[in-house]
Structure formats: C-alpha cells, structure tokens
Short mmCIF file of C-alpha atoms in Angstrom, two decimals:
data_model
loop_
_atom_site.label_atom_id
_atom_site.label_comp_id
_atom_site.label_asym_id
_atom_site.label_seq_id
_atom_site.Cartn_x
_atom_site.Cartn_y
_atom_site.Cartn_z
CA MET E 254 -19.79 -102.88 21.15
CA ARG E 255 -19.80 -101.62 24.64
CA ARG E 256 -20.76 -98.03 25.18
CA LEU E 257 -18.79 -96.00 27.60
CA GLY E 258 -20.82 -94.35 30.28
CA ARG E 259 -19.16 -90.99 29.90
CA TRP E 260 -18.69 -88.68 26.91
CA LEU E 261 -15.50 -86.96 25.98
CA THR E 262 -16.29 -83.58 24.39
CA VAL E 263 -13.54 -82.00 22.28
CA THR E 264 -13.92 -78.48 21.01
CA VAL E 265 -11.43 -77.13 18.50
CA LEU E 266 -11.33 -73.43 17.73
CA ALA E 267 -9.65 -72.37 14.53
CA ILE E 268 -8.68 -68.77 13.83
CA SER E 269 -8.31 -67.75 10.28
CA ALA E 270 -5.74 -64.99 9.96
CA GLY E 271 -3.50 -65.75 7.07
CA PRO E 272 -2.32 -69.29 7.93
CA ALA E 273 -4.99 -70.87 10.13
CA ILE E 274 -4.23 -70.76 13.82
CA ALA E 275 -6.40 -72.99 15.98
CA GLN E 276 -7.31 -72.86 19.60
CA ALA E 277 -8.45 -76.10 21.25
CA ALA E 278 -10.18 -76.70 24.55
CA TRP E 279 -11.31 -80.03 26.17
CA SER E 280 -13.61 -80.79 29.03
CA GLY E 281 -14.82 -84.03 30.75
CA THR E 282 -13.23 -87.42 31.50
CA GLY E 283 -13.96 -91.11 30.82
CA SER E 284 -14.13 -93.40 27.85
CA GLY E 285 -16.50 -93.94 24.97
CA THR E 286 -17.43 -92.25 21.72
CA GLY E 287 -15.78 -88.76 21.17
CA GLN E 288 -16.60 -85.75 18.91
CA ALA E 289 -14.65 -82.60 17.95
CA VAL E 290 -16.21 -79.20 17.02
CA ALA E 291 -14.06 -76.51 15.16
CA ALA E 292 -14.89 -72.78 14.96
CA ALA E 293 -12.93 -69.77 13.52
CA LEU E 294 -12.23 -66.42 15.30
CA GLY E 295 -13.53 -63.95 12.71
CA ALA E 296 -12.10 -60.68 11.41
CA GLY E 297 -12.42 -57.51 13.40
CA GLY E 298 -15.45 -55.36 12.68
CA THR E 299 -15.00 -52.30 10.45
CA PRO E 300 -14.14 -49.46 12.84
CA THR E 301 -15.82 -46.07 12.89
CA VAL E 302 -13.80 -42.87 13.33
CA SER E 303 -14.46 -39.37 14.58
CA VAL E 304 -12.13 -36.37 14.58
CA THR E 305 -11.86 -33.72 17.27
CA GLY E 306 -9.11 -31.24 16.54
CA ARG E 307 -5.96 -33.27 16.15
CA SER E 308 -7.36 -36.34 17.94
CA VAL E 309 -9.02 -39.29 16.21
CA THR E 310 -11.30 -41.63 18.17
CA VAL E 311 -11.55 -45.15 16.72
CA SER E 312 -14.45 -47.42 17.80
CA TRP E 313 -15.43 -50.97 16.83
CA SER E 314 -17.73 -53.77 17.80
CA ALA E 315 -16.59 -56.81 19.75
CA THR E 316 -15.49 -59.94 17.94
CA ILE E 317 -17.34 -62.97 19.47
CA LEU E 318 -16.48 -66.64 19.41
CA GLN E 319 -18.72 -69.23 21.06
CA GLY E 320 -20.14 -66.49 23.24
CA GLN E 321 -16.70 -65.29 24.28
CA SER E 322 -15.39 -61.84 23.21
CA ALA E 323 -11.91 -61.30 21.90
CA ASP E 324 -9.87 -60.06 24.81
CA ASP E 325 -7.66 -57.50 22.97
CA TYR E 326 -7.29 -55.65 19.67
CA THR E 327 -4.51 -54.09 17.61
CA VAL E 328 -5.19 -50.78 15.78
CA LYS E 329 -3.46 -49.75 12.57
CA ARG E 330 -3.55 -46.44 10.67
CA TYR E 331 -2.96 -46.01 6.91
CA ASP E 332 -2.37 -42.92 4.76
CA SER E 333 -4.28 -42.18 1.56
CA SER E 334 -1.89 -44.34 -0.49
CA GLY E 335 -2.36 -47.33 1.80
CA THR E 336 0.96 -47.14 3.61
CA ALA E 337 0.85 -48.12 7.27
CA GLN E 338 1.79 -45.37 9.72
CA THR E 339 3.16 -45.37 13.23
CA VAL E 340 0.16 -45.18 15.53
CA GLY E 341 0.44 -42.56 18.25
CA SER E 342 -0.19 -42.91 21.96
CA GLY E 343 -3.71 -43.80 22.93
CA CYS E 344 -4.12 -46.37 20.18
CA ALA E 345 -0.70 -48.00 20.18
CA GLY E 346 -0.01 -51.51 21.44
CA THR E 347 -2.74 -53.85 22.68
CA ILE E 348 -6.16 -52.27 23.29
CA THR E 349 -8.45 -54.15 25.68
CA THR E 350 -11.49 -51.90 25.13
CA LEU E 351 -13.66 -51.28 22.08
CA SER E 352 -12.34 -47.76 21.35
CA CYS E 353 -9.24 -45.67 21.60
CA THR E 354 -8.20 -42.09 20.88
CA GLU E 355 -5.01 -41.24 19.02
CA SER E 356 -3.75 -37.77 19.96
CA SER E 357 -1.64 -35.21 18.05
CA VAL E 358 -2.30 -36.89 14.72
CA SER E 359 -0.57 -35.23 11.79
CA ALA E 360 -2.67 -33.39 9.24
CA GLY E 361 -3.92 -35.64 6.47
CA SER E 362 -6.54 -38.20 5.49
CA TRP E 363 -6.31 -41.50 7.39
CA THR E 364 -8.06 -44.88 7.59
CA TYR E 365 -7.98 -47.36 10.49
CA THR E 366 -8.29 -51.15 10.98
CA VAL E 367 -8.52 -53.40 14.02
CA THR E 368 -7.29 -56.98 14.46
CA PRO E 369 -8.87 -59.03 17.30
CA SER E 370 -7.13 -61.68 19.40
CA LEU E 371 -8.30 -64.11 22.03
CA HIS E 372 -5.70 -65.40 24.43
CA SER E 373 -2.75 -66.24 22.22
CA TRP E 374 -4.65 -66.57 18.94
CA SER E 375 -5.40 -63.76 16.44
CA GLY E 376 -8.25 -63.10 14.05
CA SER E 377 -7.83 -61.35 10.73
CA GLU E 378 -7.49 -57.59 10.15
CA SER E 379 -10.75 -55.72 9.67
CA PRO E 380 -11.74 -53.78 6.55
CA ARG E 381 -10.55 -50.18 6.66
CA SER E 382 -12.67 -47.47 8.16
CA ALA E 383 -13.98 -44.43 6.35
CA SER E 384 -11.43 -41.65 6.01
CA ALA E 385 -10.67 -39.49 9.03
CA THR E 386 -9.49 -36.07 7.86
CA VAL E 387 -7.27 -34.12 10.24
CA GLN E 388 -6.95 -30.46 9.31
CA SER E 389 -3.62 -28.61 9.20
CA PRO E 390 -3.00 -25.94 11.85
CA ALA E 391 -4.68 -22.73 10.69
CA LEU E 392 -4.89 -19.07 11.71
CA GLY E 393 -7.73 -16.87 10.55
CA VAL E 394 -8.20 -13.15 11.12
CA THR E 395 -11.82 -12.59 12.12
CA SER E 396 -11.66 -8.79 12.26
CA ALA E 397 -10.84 -6.39 9.41
CA THR E 398 -7.72 -7.40 7.49
CA THR E 399 -6.99 -3.82 6.39
CA LEU E 400 -5.76 -1.58 9.20
CA THR E 401 -6.12 2.18 8.77
CA SER E 402 -4.81 3.20 12.19
CA LEU E 403 -2.22 1.92 14.65
CA PRO E 404 -1.96 0.47 17.21
CA ALA E 405 -4.84 -1.80 16.24
CA THR E 406 -6.43 -4.83 17.91
CA VAL E 407 -6.87 -7.81 15.61
CA THR E 408 -9.13 -10.72 16.52
CA ALA E 409 -8.26 -14.15 15.20
CA SER E 410 -8.95 -17.85 15.61
CA VAL E 411 -6.60 -20.81 15.61
CA SER E 412 -7.69 -24.31 14.65
CA GLY E 413 -6.06 -27.66 14.06
CA PHE E 414 -3.44 -27.12 16.78
CA ALA E 415 -2.44 -30.02 18.98
CA PRO E 416 -3.96 -29.73 22.47
CA SER E 417 -2.18 -28.24 25.48
CA GLN E 418 0.07 -25.93 23.45
CA THR E 419 0.50 -22.27 24.23
CA VAL E 420 0.61 -20.00 21.18
CA THR E 421 2.85 -16.99 20.50
CA PHE E 422 2.07 -14.52 17.73
CA ARG E 423 4.91 -12.95 15.72
CA LEU E 424 5.16 -10.37 12.95
CA ASP E 425 6.35 -11.31 9.44
CA SER E 426 8.34 -14.43 10.39
CA ALA E 427 8.25 -17.31 12.84
CA THR E 428 11.07 -15.62 14.72
CA GLY E 429 9.94 -12.04 14.14
CA THR E 430 8.80 -9.41 16.61
CA THR E 431 6.59 -10.91 19.31
CA LEU E 432 3.15 -9.32 19.23
CA THR E 433 1.21 -8.60 22.39
CA SER E 434 -1.66 -11.09 22.48
CA THR E 435 -4.08 -13.14 24.54
CA LEU E 436 -5.33 -16.67 23.82
CA SER E 437 -8.64 -18.02 25.04
CA PRO E 438 -8.41 -20.63 26.49
CA THR E 439 -4.85 -19.89 27.54
CA SER E 440 -3.69 -23.20 26.07
CA VAL E 441 -5.15 -25.09 23.12
CA PRO E 442 -8.04 -27.34 24.19
CA ALA E 443 -8.79 -30.84 22.95
CA ASN E 444 -10.67 -29.62 19.88
CA GLY E 445 -7.57 -27.73 18.71
CA ALA E 446 -9.38 -24.39 18.47
CA ALA E 447 -9.00 -21.12 20.37
CA THR E 448 -9.58 -17.42 19.86
CA ALA E 449 -6.99 -14.68 20.13
CA THR E 450 -6.64 -10.92 20.32
CA ILE E 451 -3.43 -9.55 18.81
CA THR E 452 -2.09 -6.01 18.89
CA MET E 453 -0.43 -4.58 15.78
CA PRO E 454 1.89 -1.90 17.21
CA ALA E 455 2.29 1.73 16.22
CA GLY E 456 5.14 2.06 13.76
CA THR E 457 4.25 -1.04 11.76
CA ALA E 458 5.20 -0.23 8.18
CA GLN E 459 2.68 0.41 5.44
CA GLY E 460 1.90 -2.56 3.21
CA ALA E 461 1.25 -6.29 3.46
CA HIS E 462 2.17 -8.21 6.62
CA THR E 463 1.95 -11.80 7.89
CA ILE E 464 1.04 -12.86 11.42
CA TYR E 465 2.62 -16.14 12.52
CA ALA E 466 0.94 -18.28 15.18
CA VAL E 467 3.66 -20.44 16.72
CA GLY E 468 2.63 -23.29 19.03
CA SER E 469 4.86 -24.39 21.89
CA GLY E 470 4.64 -27.95 20.55
CA GLY E 471 5.85 -27.05 17.08
CA ASP E 472 2.59 -26.31 15.25
CA SER E 473 2.45 -23.08 13.25
CA ALA E 474 0.09 -21.23 10.93
CA THR E 475 -0.09 -17.82 9.24
CA ALA E 476 -2.60 -15.16 8.26
CA SER E 477 -2.23 -12.01 6.17
CA LEU E 478 -3.31 -8.42 6.68
CA THR E 479 -2.48 -5.00 5.25
CA VAL E 480 -1.62 -1.70 6.89
CA THR E 481 -2.88 1.27 4.86
CA ARG E 482 -2.69 4.15 7.30
CA PRO E 483 -3.26 7.59 5.81
CA THR E 484 0.03 9.12 4.70
CA VAL E 485 1.02 12.71 4.03
CA THR E 486 2.64 12.64 0.58
CA GLY E 487 3.35 16.30 0.07
CA ALA E 488 2.85 19.79 1.44
CA ALA E 489 3.60 23.36 0.41
CA ILE E 490 3.06 26.98 1.36
CA ALA E 491 1.72 29.31 -1.31
CA ARG E 492 0.64 32.94 -1.19
CA SER E 493 -3.10 33.36 -0.86
CA ALA E 494 -3.36 35.15 -4.23
CA GLY E 495 -2.50 31.84 -5.89
CA GLY E 496 0.12 31.01 -8.46
CA VAL E 497 3.21 28.96 -7.87
CA SER E 498 3.99 27.57 -4.42
CA GLY E 499 7.08 27.32 -2.27
CA ALA E 500 7.76 30.95 -1.38
CA ILE E 501 6.42 33.63 0.94
CA LYS E 502 7.37 37.19 1.81
CA GLN E 503 7.29 38.90 5.17
CA GLY E 504 3.81 40.14 6.03
CA GLY E 505 2.34 38.13 3.14
CA ALA E 506 -0.92 36.19 3.33
CA TYR E 507 -0.63 32.49 2.58
CA TYR E 508 -2.15 29.03 2.87
CA VAL E 509 -0.64 25.69 3.84
CA TYR E 510 -1.54 22.88 1.45
CA ALA E 511 -1.10 19.11 1.87
CA ASN E 512 -1.95 15.82 0.21
CA VAL E 513 -2.98 12.71 2.17
CA THR E 514 -3.31 9.28 0.61
CA GLY E 515 -5.70 6.64 1.89
CA SER E 516 -8.99 4.92 1.20
CA GLY E 517 -11.96 7.24 0.82
CA THR E 518 -12.49 10.98 1.28
CA PRO E 519 -11.41 11.84 3.88
CA PRO E 520 -9.04 8.88 4.06
CA ALA E 521 -10.14 6.11 6.42
CA GLY E 522 -8.26 6.24 9.69
CA LEU E 523 -7.43 9.95 9.53
CA GLY E 524 -8.07 11.67 12.83
CA SER E 525 -6.62 15.12 12.25
CA LEU E 526 -4.13 17.01 10.11
CA THR E 527 -2.28 20.07 11.42
CA ALA E 528 0.62 22.30 10.43
CA ASN E 529 3.27 23.82 12.65
CA VAL E 530 4.24 27.05 10.86
CA SER E 531 5.50 28.90 13.91
CA THR E 532 8.73 29.74 12.07
CA VAL E 533 6.65 31.77 9.62
CA THR E 534 3.73 32.92 11.76
CA THR E 535 4.12 33.43 15.49
CA GLY E 536 2.12 31.00 17.63
CA GLN E 537 0.83 28.83 14.78
CA THR E 538 1.95 25.42 16.05
CA THR E 539 -1.19 23.43 15.22
CA ALA E 540 -2.97 25.12 12.34
CA ALA E 541 -5.77 22.78 11.28
CA LEU E 542 -6.07 21.68 7.65
CA SER E 543 -9.48 20.84 6.14
CA SER E 544 -10.33 18.65 3.18
CA GLY E 545 -11.25 19.99 -0.25
CA SER E 546 -9.61 20.41 -3.64
CA TRP E 547 -7.19 23.15 -4.66
CA THR E 548 -4.70 23.51 -7.50
CA VAL E 549 -1.55 25.55 -6.94
CA GLY E 550 1.27 25.78 -9.45
CA GLY E 551 -0.20 22.86 -11.41
CA GLN E 552 -0.33 20.63 -8.30
CA THR E 553 -3.65 19.58 -6.79
CA TYR E 554 -3.95 19.35 -3.01
CA ASP E 555 -6.75 17.83 -0.93
CA TYR E 556 -6.11 19.67 2.35
CA ARG E 557 -5.65 23.37 3.10
CA SER E 558 -5.35 25.59 6.16
CA ALA E 559 -7.23 28.80 6.81
CA GLN E 560 -5.52 31.93 5.48
CA LEU E 561 -2.48 32.85 7.58
CA THR E 562 -0.21 35.88 7.62
CA ALA E 563 3.57 35.74 7.76
CA LYS E 564 5.45 37.73 10.39
CA SER E 565 5.91 41.39 9.46
CA THR E 566 9.63 40.95 9.97
CA LEU E 567 10.79 37.69 8.48
CA ALA E 568 14.37 37.16 7.37
CA ALA E 569 15.00 35.97 3.83
CA GLY E 570 16.14 32.38 3.54
CA THR E 571 14.64 28.92 4.05
CA ASP E 572 12.26 28.13 6.91
CA THR E 573 11.02 24.68 7.94
CA PHE E 574 7.44 23.80 8.73
CA THR E 575 5.88 20.45 9.64
CA ILE E 576 2.67 18.57 8.93
CA THR E 577 1.36 16.19 11.63
CA MET E 578 -1.07 13.44 10.71
CA THR E 579 -2.82 11.79 13.68
CA ASP E 580 -4.78 8.61 13.00
CA THR E 581 -7.98 7.57 14.74
CA ALA E 582 -6.00 5.45 17.20
CA GLY E 583 -4.09 8.54 18.32
CA THR E 584 -0.77 7.74 16.67
CA ALA E 585 0.87 10.85 15.20
CA THR E 586 3.33 11.06 12.31
CA THR E 587 5.17 14.30 11.59
CA THR E 588 6.81 15.22 8.28
CA SER E 589 9.03 18.22 7.60
CA TYR E 590 8.88 20.59 4.60
CA SER E 591 10.44 23.93 3.72
CA VAL E 592 9.43 27.30 2.32
CA THR E 593 11.57 30.07 0.86
CA VAL E 594 11.26 33.54 2.37
CA ASP E 595 11.86 36.12 -0.37
CA ASN E 596 11.49 39.83 0.39
CA THR E 597 13.16 41.16 -2.77
CA ALA E 598 11.17 42.42 -5.75
CA PRO E 599 12.12 41.09 -9.19
CA ARG E 600 13.43 43.64 -11.67
CA ALA E 601 14.24 43.78 -15.36
CA SER E 602 17.81 42.60 -15.91
CA ASN E 603 18.10 42.22 -19.69
CA ILE E 604 16.31 42.63 -23.00
CA GLN E 605 17.68 41.25 -26.26
CA THR E 606 16.51 40.21 -29.72
CA ALA E 607 17.91 37.56 -32.08
CA ASN E 608 17.63 37.12 -35.83
CA VAL E 609 16.32 33.83 -37.16
CA ALA E 610 18.90 31.86 -39.16
CA GLY E 611 18.94 33.20 -42.71
CA GLY E 612 16.82 36.22 -41.77
CA ILE E 613 17.42 39.89 -42.53
CA ALA E 614 19.04 41.85 -39.73
CA GLY E 615 16.86 44.76 -38.62
CA LYS E 616 13.65 43.27 -40.04
CA ALA E 617 11.04 41.56 -37.79
CA GLU E 618 10.32 38.17 -39.41
CA LEU E 619 8.84 34.75 -38.68
CA GLY E 620 11.18 32.97 -36.23
CA ASP E 621 12.90 36.06 -34.81
CA THR E 622 13.03 36.19 -31.01
CA MET E 623 13.00 38.66 -28.15
CA THR E 624 14.03 37.65 -24.62
CA LEU E 625 12.88 39.59 -21.56
CA THR E 626 14.86 38.59 -18.48
CA TYR E 627 13.93 39.28 -14.86
CA SER E 628 16.40 39.18 -11.99
CA GLU E 629 14.70 36.05 -10.61
CA ALA E 630 12.06 33.53 -11.50
CA ILE E 631 8.63 35.07 -11.76
CA ASP E 632 5.19 33.60 -11.20
CA PRO E 633 4.00 32.89 -14.76
CA THR E 634 0.36 33.04 -13.71
CA THR E 635 0.80 36.78 -13.05
CA VAL E 636 1.61 37.17 -16.75
CA GLU E 637 -1.24 35.05 -18.03
CA SER E 638 -3.76 33.22 -15.88
CA SER E 639 -3.06 29.50 -15.54
CA TRP E 640 0.16 29.77 -17.59
CA SER E 641 2.73 27.28 -16.33
CA GLY E 642 5.65 28.87 -18.15
CA ALA E 643 5.64 26.23 -20.89
CA SER E 644 5.57 27.34 -24.52
CA THR E 645 2.16 28.82 -25.24
CA PRO E 646 0.64 30.65 -28.24
CA VAL E 647 0.48 34.47 -28.08
CA ILE E 648 0.13 37.34 -30.49
CA VAL E 649 3.02 39.79 -30.76
CA LYS E 650 2.19 43.27 -31.98
CA ILE E 651 4.68 45.89 -33.19
CA ILE E 652 3.00 49.30 -33.07
CA ASP E 653 4.05 52.06 -35.43
CA GLY E 654 5.09 54.98 -33.25
CA GLY E 655 4.83 57.58 -36.02
CA SER E 656 7.17 60.32 -34.88
CA ALA E 657 8.01 58.31 -31.76
CA ASP E 658 9.80 54.98 -31.46
CA ASP E 659 8.02 51.78 -32.44
CA THR E 660 6.87 49.66 -29.46
CA LEU E 661 6.09 46.00 -28.90
CA GLN E 662 3.16 44.38 -27.07
CA VAL E 663 2.27 40.77 -26.26
CA LEU E 664 -1.39 39.70 -26.42
CA ASN E 665 -3.38 36.70 -25.20
CA ALA E 666 -3.89 34.49 -28.26
CA SER E 667 -7.54 33.83 -27.43
CA THR E 668 -8.79 37.15 -26.07
CA SER E 669 -6.25 39.61 -27.53
CA ALA E 670 -5.91 41.09 -24.04
CA VAL E 671 -2.57 42.85 -23.58
CA LEU E 672 -0.28 40.88 -21.27
CA PRO E 673 1.48 42.81 -18.48
CA PHE E 674 4.99 43.19 -19.83
CA GLY E 675 4.90 46.95 -19.38
CA THR E 676 6.36 49.18 -22.11
CA ILE E 677 8.87 47.80 -24.62
CA ASP E 678 10.43 50.55 -26.75
CA LEU E 679 12.35 49.26 -29.79
CA GLY E 680 14.64 52.32 -29.84
CA ARG E 681 13.89 53.27 -33.47
CA LYS E 682 10.98 54.51 -35.62
CA ASP E 683 11.53 52.42 -38.75
CA TYR E 684 10.80 48.79 -37.88
CA VAL E 685 7.23 49.15 -39.17
CA THR E 686 5.28 51.80 -41.05
CA GLN E 687 1.99 50.39 -39.79
CA THR E 688 0.98 48.25 -36.85
CA ILE E 689 1.76 44.60 -37.60
CA THR E 690 0.66 41.49 -35.66
CA PHE E 691 2.70 38.31 -35.60
CA GLY E 692 0.93 34.97 -35.05
CA ALA E 693 -2.70 36.01 -35.41
CA SER E 694 -2.96 33.61 -38.35
CA ALA E 695 -0.93 30.76 -39.82
CA THR E 696 2.10 30.16 -37.54
CA SER E 697 1.47 31.41 -33.99
CA SER E 698 3.90 33.45 -31.98
CA THR E 699 4.93 31.70 -28.76
CA MET E 700 5.99 32.63 -25.24
CA LEU E 701 8.26 30.45 -23.08
CA ASP E 702 9.50 31.09 -19.52
CA SER E 703 12.76 29.64 -18.21
CA ALA E 704 13.47 30.75 -14.63
CA GLY E 705 12.46 34.34 -15.34
CA ALA E 706 13.85 34.59 -18.89
CA ILE E 707 10.80 34.91 -21.16
CA THR E 708 11.45 34.26 -24.84
CA LEU E 709 9.01 35.52 -27.46
CA THR E 710 9.24 33.85 -30.88
CA LEU E 711 7.53 35.72 -33.72
CA GLY E 712 4.87 33.96 -35.77
CA THR E 713 3.53 34.79 -39.22
CA PRO E 714 3.33 38.61 -39.74
CA SER E 715 0.10 40.24 -40.91
CA ALA E 716 2.10 42.47 -43.29
CA GLY E 717 5.65 43.00 -44.34
CA ALA E 718 7.79 44.81 -41.81
CA GLY E 719 10.36 47.45 -42.66
CA THR E 720 14.09 47.14 -42.23
CA ALA E 721 15.78 49.40 -39.72
CA ALA E 722 18.20 51.77 -41.38
CA GLY E 723 20.49 51.94 -38.38
CA THR E 724 21.14 50.72 -34.84
CA GLY E 725 19.43 51.58 -31.60
CA ALA E 726 18.96 50.55 -27.97
CA MET E 727 15.70 49.16 -26.64
CA THR E 728 14.24 50.15 -23.28
CA TRP E 729 11.91 48.11 -21.09
CA THR E 730 9.69 49.46 -18.32
CA PRO E 731 8.21 46.37 -16.53
CA SER E 732 4.71 46.20 -15.07
CA ALA E 733 4.21 45.79 -11.31
CA THR E 734 1.45 43.28 -12.12
CA VAL E 735 4.10 40.60 -12.57
CA THR E 736 5.34 39.13 -9.26
CA ASP E 737 7.69 36.45 -8.07
CA ALA E 738 6.48 33.29 -6.28
CA ALA E 739 6.51 35.11 -2.94
CA GLY E 740 4.23 37.84 -4.28
CA ASN E 741 6.80 40.62 -4.56
CA ALA E 742 5.70 42.98 -7.35
CA ALA E 743 8.20 43.61 -10.13
CA SER E 744 10.12 46.88 -10.03
CA THR E 745 9.00 49.38 -12.69
CA SER E 746 12.46 50.84 -13.10
CA VAL E 747 13.42 51.37 -16.74
CA LEU E 748 16.03 49.03 -18.22
CA THR E 749 18.09 49.99 -21.27
CA GLU E 750 19.33 47.24 -23.55
CA SER E 751 22.90 46.32 -22.70
CA GLY E 752 25.78 45.95 -25.13
CA THR E 753 26.65 47.78 -28.30
CA ALA E 754 23.78 49.48 -30.11
CA ASP E 755 22.49 47.18 -32.85
CA LYS E 756 19.65 46.47 -35.20
CA GLU E 757 16.85 44.46 -33.53
CA PHE E 758 15.57 41.23 -35.04
#
C-alpha cells in the first residue's frame, strides 16, 4: 500500500452539556492515513462569592480546552429553595471575564453558578457556590434610646441599603414628620452603610416612637426609641401650718407643692422647676421648687417652694398659678393650677342629736348621734392630728354638771386628750348623774367629717345614763383651734340649737 507523503490531522472537540455538542477543527492538506482526536469542554468551575452591602461579587476559574480558555460565561443566581432568579446588572448576559458584580441584590440567601462557552459551543453548568447572604436594610440607634429631654440629637447607623441612595428620616411612619438629619457619607456608599445624626424635636409626645429611614431608591428600615421627659403631674398651694391643701387667706404663709414623674431622684432630664404665683404674692414669677418629700392633706409631693406670704389684701375667689418644668435641653413646659382664696372664718351653724332606732328618747345610748356643723368645710387635722375626716375611733364623755347643765366632750381614743370642739352644753342637768364615757371599751364611739358636718356616734357606755325628764336647747361655743383649709380660725360665737326644744339623744 502506498503511503501518502502528507498527514491529514483531524481534531474533534465534543462539549458535554446535556446532549453532546461537538466542535471540530481541521488543519493540513494532502492524502494518506488520517486520525481524529475528540475532547469535551468541561463544566464551569464552582464560583466563589463575596458580599459588600447589597452587591455580590462572583468569581470563578477559567475553563480550558486544549490550552484554549472558554471565551465567555453565563452566570445564574438561585434562592434558598433552588429557584432561578433574574440576575441583575453587572452579572447579566454574557460575561467575558472571570468575575462580575451584581448590584442592588435583594435581601436573602443566594447561590451562583457559571456555564462556560467557547465560540458557539457550551459546557455544562457549574456546581453551585456557597451561600451569599445579603442583609435586609437596617437602622440602628447608637446613642441612648430613652430621651429625657428635647430637642435631642440621636446618632444612628444604616446598613444594607443599596448604594447611591439618599436617606430621609421620618417620625412614626414612612410618610410622617421629616426629622432634621445628616447622613455621612451624604449618599449610601458601595458597602451599604452610613452614619446619621437625627434631631428629635421639642414637643415630641411622651412614650414610644419609631424612626423610619427611607431611601430614595425604595429601601426602608426602622428603629425604636422612647421619650420619657420629666412631667409635672400635680401641684397645690397649702398653708405653711400644714393640713389640707388648695386654699389660702390674705396675708397667710404658704408653700407651693408639686409632683414630677421621671426616672430617678431628681428625675433624669429635669433642669429646673419654678412656680409663678404672682397672682397670690407680688413679684413671685419664678419661685424655685426643691426636691424632697412632704405629705399634705394625704397627698405626698416631691417638690416644694420656700415659704411664701400671700398679699395682705387678696380678694376672695379663685386664683391661677403655674408650674414651669424646664428640661436639660432648655425646653420649658408650663401647667396651670388654681387655689381658692378664703378670708372668711368658719362658724358654728348647727348642733343636733338623733336617737338610734329603737332607742329611748332623752337617754344617751349606744348608736345615738350628735352632729356639729360648721358654716364651711374645716381642716380635719386641726381637730385631730393626721385625721383625714374619715370615720375614726374617739371617746365621747358626758360630764355630770351637778347644779349646772351636763356637758359633752370628745377625746382622742389613744391618748384621751380632749379634742378642740369647744364647749357643748346639753341644755339640761339630768342626762347623767355621774360622768359617763362612751366607747372606751367594747364598741368605740366614732367621729366622721362630711364637708364641715362632724357626726359623733356613741359607743358602749361605761355606765347607764339617765333619761331627761323634759326638753331643752343645747348650746355650742366652738374653739378657735379649728380652722378651715385657708387657716381662718373658727369663730367662738355661741350657737344655740335651732328648732323646737326637745330631748337630746
């Protein structure tokens, strides 16, 4: 057989990507013995991924065939369930390099593959990369999240925002009040992170709030904080001698009391607390209040002024005063209150007894009552220290007057000290033949105040009382020790029981 002087070399390239696709190339001319060599274009190499903000960079190694690199690659992205996604700009279409960066990728966990091709033939898709996790847009407050004064500067950081966006900060909704702020850098950089200073304005309500970071490209995130500025919750004027609050008389000495809520003592964020009582005391527009603890009329206060004196001529009626709380940022809040000006002394207006149901008329017995009525409400603490006016145990004593009328006294149940009701004359000599106490043992006597009407209910007697043989009229001479809330001492004018003469009890 004759050999040909030239060789024909045939090279066949086969690419395995699903159904085999082959690429063939020939070189040389002539006749003689021929040979064919086949080779496959392999799968793409497993890509590596890195995340910067909302951008994912995908890199891979070249796919080589017979010393020749694939000339382009196709990149695919899959979600965590394996569903292919639309690849964003930067990695879409045909990539002729060995890496690409996909920008503005949605938050989630993603994997990537590459498929090589050489000329018009394709290799197979690579194994998937490790997961690339893209964080959701986030806003974090890096300063204190509890604000005790306003306006206040809040520092914060944004992350996971798509690059090149500007960010607006709003209060309590994505379309709420725009907050004064600065962003550094002024637009979101490639890593998706920036820092911000945000001003919470004066007048922001107490309680929980949400700051919204709204990106110009549609990204958004939120962060929470709380405003707990000190707050004045109550205030009153009370005479300096103590007792109930809410009234003053002309020329009387008094204090201004207030309560402030907040965290700590004194409350965090409190700059100063002052009272404007110029309607009561000339020139006192900013009387300072200091912290402490005082109880007036059963109410505890944590701030009080120095002792002040009302004008010597002050018309009766209602006057307004204000309390101004200024926080450490200089924002002031003013609240109005009122005080009653009372220049009239209380006086005795009635005295009556009542027989208990089923009792004997004219005989002092368990359950019988006597009511002493003043012309106005009195300060119960001037009758008995720390008495609120509620029903309280006492001892009632009916004293045998001998040749004079029998009289009645009221005693402190614990100390037996005589309480300042003045002189109560029962108008007859025959209610008792010896001094009798009611409530010293067994059932106590009680005392109850209702707007200046003080009812005494007799307890168990120490001995049997007599029965009055006829009618009479009681007289009551009050004590000036008892005062009203403004400090006006009770008149000591004698009051005679009104109505038809009757038997007491």
